[in-house]
CSV table of C-alpha atoms in Angstrom, one decimal:
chain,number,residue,atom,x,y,z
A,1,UNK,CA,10.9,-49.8,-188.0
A,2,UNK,CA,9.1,-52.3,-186.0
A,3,UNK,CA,5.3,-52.4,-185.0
A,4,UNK,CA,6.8,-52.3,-181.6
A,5,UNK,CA,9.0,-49.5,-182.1
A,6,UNK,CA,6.1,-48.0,-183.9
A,7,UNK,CA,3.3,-48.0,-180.9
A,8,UNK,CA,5.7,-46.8,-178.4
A,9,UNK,CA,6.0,-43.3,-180.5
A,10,UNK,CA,3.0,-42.7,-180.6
A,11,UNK,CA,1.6,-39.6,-178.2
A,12,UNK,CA,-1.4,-39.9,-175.9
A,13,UNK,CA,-3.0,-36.5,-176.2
A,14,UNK,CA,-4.9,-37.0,-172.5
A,15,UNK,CA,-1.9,-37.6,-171.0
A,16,UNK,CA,-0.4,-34.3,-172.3
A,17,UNK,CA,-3.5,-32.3,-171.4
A,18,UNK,CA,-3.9,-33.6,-167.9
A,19,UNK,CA,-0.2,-33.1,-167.6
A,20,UNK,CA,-0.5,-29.6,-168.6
A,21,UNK,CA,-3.4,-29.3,-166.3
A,22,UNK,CA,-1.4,-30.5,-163.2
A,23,UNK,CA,1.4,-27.9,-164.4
A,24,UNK,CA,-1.3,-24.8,-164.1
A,25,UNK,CA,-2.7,-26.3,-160.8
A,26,UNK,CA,0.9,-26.4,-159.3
A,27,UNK,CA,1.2,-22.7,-160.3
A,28,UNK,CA,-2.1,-21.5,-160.1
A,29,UNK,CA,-4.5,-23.6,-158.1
A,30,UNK,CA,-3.6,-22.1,-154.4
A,31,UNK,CA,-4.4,-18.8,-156.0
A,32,UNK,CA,-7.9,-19.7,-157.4
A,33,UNK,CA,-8.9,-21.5,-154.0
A,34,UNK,CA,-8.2,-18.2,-152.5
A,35,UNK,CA,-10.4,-16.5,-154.7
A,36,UNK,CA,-13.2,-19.3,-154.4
A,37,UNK,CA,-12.9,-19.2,-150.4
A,38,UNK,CA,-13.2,-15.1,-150.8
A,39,UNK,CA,-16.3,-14.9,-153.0
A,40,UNK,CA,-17.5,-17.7,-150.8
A,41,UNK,CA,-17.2,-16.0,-147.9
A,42,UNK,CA,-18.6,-12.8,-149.5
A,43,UNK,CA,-21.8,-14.3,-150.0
A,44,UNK,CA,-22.3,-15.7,-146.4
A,45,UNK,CA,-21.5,-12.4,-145.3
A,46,UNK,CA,-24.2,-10.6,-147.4
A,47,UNK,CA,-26.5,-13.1,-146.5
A,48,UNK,CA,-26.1,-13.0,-142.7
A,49,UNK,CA,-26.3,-8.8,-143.5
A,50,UNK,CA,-29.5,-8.9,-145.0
A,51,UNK,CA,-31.0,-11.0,-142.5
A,52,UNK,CA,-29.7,-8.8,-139.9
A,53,UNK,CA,-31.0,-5.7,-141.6
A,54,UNK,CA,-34.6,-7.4,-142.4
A,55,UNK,CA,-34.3,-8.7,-138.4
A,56,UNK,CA,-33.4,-4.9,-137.7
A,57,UNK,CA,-36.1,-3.7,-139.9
A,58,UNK,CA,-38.9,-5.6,-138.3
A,59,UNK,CA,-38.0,-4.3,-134.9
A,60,UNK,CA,-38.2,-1.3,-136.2
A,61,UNK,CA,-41.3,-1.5,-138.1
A,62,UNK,CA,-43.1,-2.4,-134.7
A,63,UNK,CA,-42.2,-0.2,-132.9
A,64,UNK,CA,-42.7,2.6,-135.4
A,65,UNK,CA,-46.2,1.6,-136.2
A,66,UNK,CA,-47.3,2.5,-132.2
A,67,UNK,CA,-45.2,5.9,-132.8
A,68,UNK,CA,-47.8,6.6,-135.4
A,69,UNK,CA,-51.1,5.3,-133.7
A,70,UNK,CA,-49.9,7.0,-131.0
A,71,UNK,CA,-49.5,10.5,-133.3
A,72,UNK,CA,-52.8,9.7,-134.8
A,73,UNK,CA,-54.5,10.1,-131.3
A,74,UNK,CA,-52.8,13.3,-130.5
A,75,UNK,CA,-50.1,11.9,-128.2
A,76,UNK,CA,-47.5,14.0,-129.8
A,77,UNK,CA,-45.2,13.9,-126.7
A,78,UNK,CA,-45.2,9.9,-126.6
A,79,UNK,CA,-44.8,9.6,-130.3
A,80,UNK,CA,-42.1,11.7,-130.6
A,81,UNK,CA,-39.8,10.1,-127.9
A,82,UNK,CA,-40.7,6.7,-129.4
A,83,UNK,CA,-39.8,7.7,-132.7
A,84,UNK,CA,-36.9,9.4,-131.6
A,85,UNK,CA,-36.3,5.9,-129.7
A,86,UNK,CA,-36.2,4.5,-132.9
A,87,UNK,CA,-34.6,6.8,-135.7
A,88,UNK,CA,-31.7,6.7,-133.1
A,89,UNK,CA,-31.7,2.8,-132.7
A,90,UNK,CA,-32.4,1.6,-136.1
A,91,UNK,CA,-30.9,4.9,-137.8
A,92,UNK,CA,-29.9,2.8,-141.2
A,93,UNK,CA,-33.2,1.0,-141.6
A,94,UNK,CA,-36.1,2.5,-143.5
A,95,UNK,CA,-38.3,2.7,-140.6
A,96,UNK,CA,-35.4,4.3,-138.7
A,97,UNK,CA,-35.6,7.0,-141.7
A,98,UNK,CA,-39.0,7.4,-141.4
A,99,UNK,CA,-39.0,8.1,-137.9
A,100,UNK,CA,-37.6,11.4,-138.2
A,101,UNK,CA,-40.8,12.7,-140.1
A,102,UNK,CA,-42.9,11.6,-137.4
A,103,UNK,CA,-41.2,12.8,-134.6
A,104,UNK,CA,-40.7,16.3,-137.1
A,105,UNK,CA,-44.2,15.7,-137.5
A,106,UNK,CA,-45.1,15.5,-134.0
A,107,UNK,CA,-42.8,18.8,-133.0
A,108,UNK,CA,-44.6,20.8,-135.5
A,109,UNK,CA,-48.4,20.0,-134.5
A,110,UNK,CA,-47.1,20.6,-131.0
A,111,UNK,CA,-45.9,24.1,-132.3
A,112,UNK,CA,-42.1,23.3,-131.6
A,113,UNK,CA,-41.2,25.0,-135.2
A,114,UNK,CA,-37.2,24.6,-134.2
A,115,UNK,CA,-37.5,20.7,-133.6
A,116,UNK,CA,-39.9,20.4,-136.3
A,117,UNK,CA,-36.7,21.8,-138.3
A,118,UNK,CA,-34.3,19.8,-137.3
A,119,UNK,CA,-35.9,16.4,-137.9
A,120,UNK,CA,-37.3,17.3,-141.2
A,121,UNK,CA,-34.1,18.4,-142.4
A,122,UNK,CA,-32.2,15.4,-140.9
A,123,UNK,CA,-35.3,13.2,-143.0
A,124,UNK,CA,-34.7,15.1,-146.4
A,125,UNK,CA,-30.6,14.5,-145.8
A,126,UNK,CA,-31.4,10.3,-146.0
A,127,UNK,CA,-34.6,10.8,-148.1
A,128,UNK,CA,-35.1,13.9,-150.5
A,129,UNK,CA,-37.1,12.6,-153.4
A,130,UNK,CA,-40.7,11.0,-153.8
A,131,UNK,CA,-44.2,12.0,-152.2
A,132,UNK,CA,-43.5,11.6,-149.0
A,133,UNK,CA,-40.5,13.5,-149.0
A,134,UNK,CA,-42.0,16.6,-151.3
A,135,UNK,CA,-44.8,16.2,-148.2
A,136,UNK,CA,-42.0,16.8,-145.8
A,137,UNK,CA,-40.4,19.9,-147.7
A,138,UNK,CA,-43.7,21.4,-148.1
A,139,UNK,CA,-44.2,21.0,-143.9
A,140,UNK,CA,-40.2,22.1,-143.2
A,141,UNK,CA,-41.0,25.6,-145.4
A,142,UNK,CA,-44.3,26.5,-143.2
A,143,UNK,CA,-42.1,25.8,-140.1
A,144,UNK,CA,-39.2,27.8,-140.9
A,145,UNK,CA,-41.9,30.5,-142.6
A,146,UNK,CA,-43.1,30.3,-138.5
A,147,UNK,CA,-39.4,31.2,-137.2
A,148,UNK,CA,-38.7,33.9,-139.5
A,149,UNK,CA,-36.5,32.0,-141.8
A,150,UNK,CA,-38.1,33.7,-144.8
A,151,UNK,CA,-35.6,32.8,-147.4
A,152,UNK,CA,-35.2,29.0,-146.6
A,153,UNK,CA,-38.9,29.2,-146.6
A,154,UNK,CA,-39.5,30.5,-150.1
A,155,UNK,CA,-36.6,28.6,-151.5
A,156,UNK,CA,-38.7,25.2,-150.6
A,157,UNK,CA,-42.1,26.4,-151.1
A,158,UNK,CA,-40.5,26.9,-154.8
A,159,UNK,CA,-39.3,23.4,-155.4
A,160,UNK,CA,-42.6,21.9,-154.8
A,161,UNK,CA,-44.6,24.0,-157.4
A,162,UNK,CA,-46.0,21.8,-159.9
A,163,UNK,CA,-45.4,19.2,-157.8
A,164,UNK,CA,-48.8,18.7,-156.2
A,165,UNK,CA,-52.2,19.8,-157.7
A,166,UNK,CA,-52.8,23.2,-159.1
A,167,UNK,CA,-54.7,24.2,-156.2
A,168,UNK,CA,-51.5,23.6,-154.3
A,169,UNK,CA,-49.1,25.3,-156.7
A,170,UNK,CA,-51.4,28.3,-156.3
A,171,UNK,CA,-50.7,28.1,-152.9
A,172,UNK,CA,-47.0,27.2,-152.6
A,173,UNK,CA,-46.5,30.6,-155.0
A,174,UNK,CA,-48.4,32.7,-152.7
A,175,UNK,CA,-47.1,31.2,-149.5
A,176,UNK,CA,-43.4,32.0,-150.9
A,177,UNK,CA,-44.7,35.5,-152.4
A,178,UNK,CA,-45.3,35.8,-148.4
A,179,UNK,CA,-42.1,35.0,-147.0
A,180,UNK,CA,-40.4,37.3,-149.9
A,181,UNK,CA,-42.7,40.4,-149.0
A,182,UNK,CA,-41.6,39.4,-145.4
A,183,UNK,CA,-38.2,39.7,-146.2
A,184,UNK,CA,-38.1,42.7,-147.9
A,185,UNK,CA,-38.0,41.6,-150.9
A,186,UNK,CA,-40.8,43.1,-152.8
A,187,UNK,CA,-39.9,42.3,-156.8
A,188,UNK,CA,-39.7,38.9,-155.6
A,189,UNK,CA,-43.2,38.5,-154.0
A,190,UNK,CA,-44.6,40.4,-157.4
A,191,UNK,CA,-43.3,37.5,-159.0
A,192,UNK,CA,-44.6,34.7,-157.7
A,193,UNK,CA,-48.0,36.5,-157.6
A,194,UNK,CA,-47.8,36.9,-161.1
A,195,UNK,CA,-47.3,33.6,-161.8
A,196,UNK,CA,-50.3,32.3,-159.8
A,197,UNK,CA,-52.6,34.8,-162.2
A,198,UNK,CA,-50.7,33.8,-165.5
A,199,UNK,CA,-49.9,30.0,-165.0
A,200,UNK,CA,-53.0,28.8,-162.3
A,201,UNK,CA,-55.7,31.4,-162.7
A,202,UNK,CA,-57.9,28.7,-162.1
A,203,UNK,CA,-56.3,28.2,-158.4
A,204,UNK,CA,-58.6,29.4,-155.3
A,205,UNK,CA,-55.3,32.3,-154.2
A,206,UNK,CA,-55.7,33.9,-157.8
A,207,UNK,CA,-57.8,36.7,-156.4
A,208,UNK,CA,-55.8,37.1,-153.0
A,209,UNK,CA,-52.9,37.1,-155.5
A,210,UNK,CA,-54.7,40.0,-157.6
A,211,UNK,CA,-55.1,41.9,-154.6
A,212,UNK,CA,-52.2,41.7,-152.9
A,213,UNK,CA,-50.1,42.4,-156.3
A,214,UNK,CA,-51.8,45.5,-156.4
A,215,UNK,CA,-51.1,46.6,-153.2
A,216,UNK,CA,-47.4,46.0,-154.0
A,217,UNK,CA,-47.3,47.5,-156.8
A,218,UNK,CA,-50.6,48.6,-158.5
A,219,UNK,CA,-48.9,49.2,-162.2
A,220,UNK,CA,-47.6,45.6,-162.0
A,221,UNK,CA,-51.3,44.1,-162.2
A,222,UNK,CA,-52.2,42.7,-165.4
């Protein structure tokens, strides 16, 4: 065989890779441009969201801030349509969320127990853990305790035991003792009462819980 012969058999590995690579773009490529453009277009997208929602959140923010200064004065009446104003306008924002317990907030020092309800409720729907929002329980169960709502009452006054300072868990028991004596519901009350003397007998209701425990039931006291 000639040298000739020889050099001419001989394979040129690039060629066969970049030849393979033209094969897979031919098949393939439209379908990973595609995918590219997609993810590209994914991004832009979540970035002109989140600098909508921050633009939405400041505009918010404002206006919620004069809601509370104006709450903090005693103006429940303005700060409750302003934050109203906003928890409908901004509804997805965290300000917009946080609207609703001021304007709850507002109904309830203004005595409007029914109102005071309603936005607390629609607060805990979008927000139902953390200190704030064991705040707004413990204000929703003293409203609905003020509209006769006994059981709803007791039922949240009984989530938040523990929750706060002993002082408060003495007070949260005999608050929902209350409601259950209220309702008719006398075992229940004995309860509660019993659990502020065994587990917070260092609480300030442990003698109101003493007496009223004997007036339930004077065989019950301990």
């Amino acid at each position: 065989m000639s040298l000739e012969t020889h050099k001419s058999g001989i394979e040129d590995p690039g060629a066969e890779l970049l030849d393979q690579a033209q094969g897979l773009w031919s098949r393939y490529g439209q379908t990973l441009l595609i995918a590219v453009l997609v993810v590209a277009a994914a991004a832009v997208g979540a970035y002109y969201w989140n600098a909508g929602q921050a633009r939405q959140e400041n505009a918010a923010s404002e206006k919620l801030a004069q809601a509370n200064d104006l709450f903090w004065r005693a103006d429940y009446d303005r700060s409750r349509t302003l934050a109203q104003e906003v928890a409908k306008t901004y509804p997805n924002t965290p300000s917009g969320v946080d609207a609703l317990r001021i304007a709850g907030d507002d109904a309830y020092w203004r005595g409007n127990w029914k109102d005071a309800i309603a936005d607390y409720e629609a607060y805990l729907k979008k927000n139902s853990s953390g200190i704030i929002a064991n705040g707004v329980r413990r204000s929703l169960a003293y409203a609905q305790e003020s509209v006769g709502q006994y059981a709803e009452a007791s039922a949240n006054f009984d989530k938040l035991i523990g929750v706060f300072d002993r002082e408060s868990s003495g007070e949260l028991l005999f608050s929902s003792a209350r409601c259950m004596t209220a309702a008719n519901k006398p075992d229940e009350a004995k309860k509660r009462l019993q659990r502020i003397i065994d587990e917070f007998p260092d609480s300030g209701y442990q003698l109101q819980a003493r007496i009223e425990l004997g007036r339930l039931n004077p065989t019950t006291l301990n």
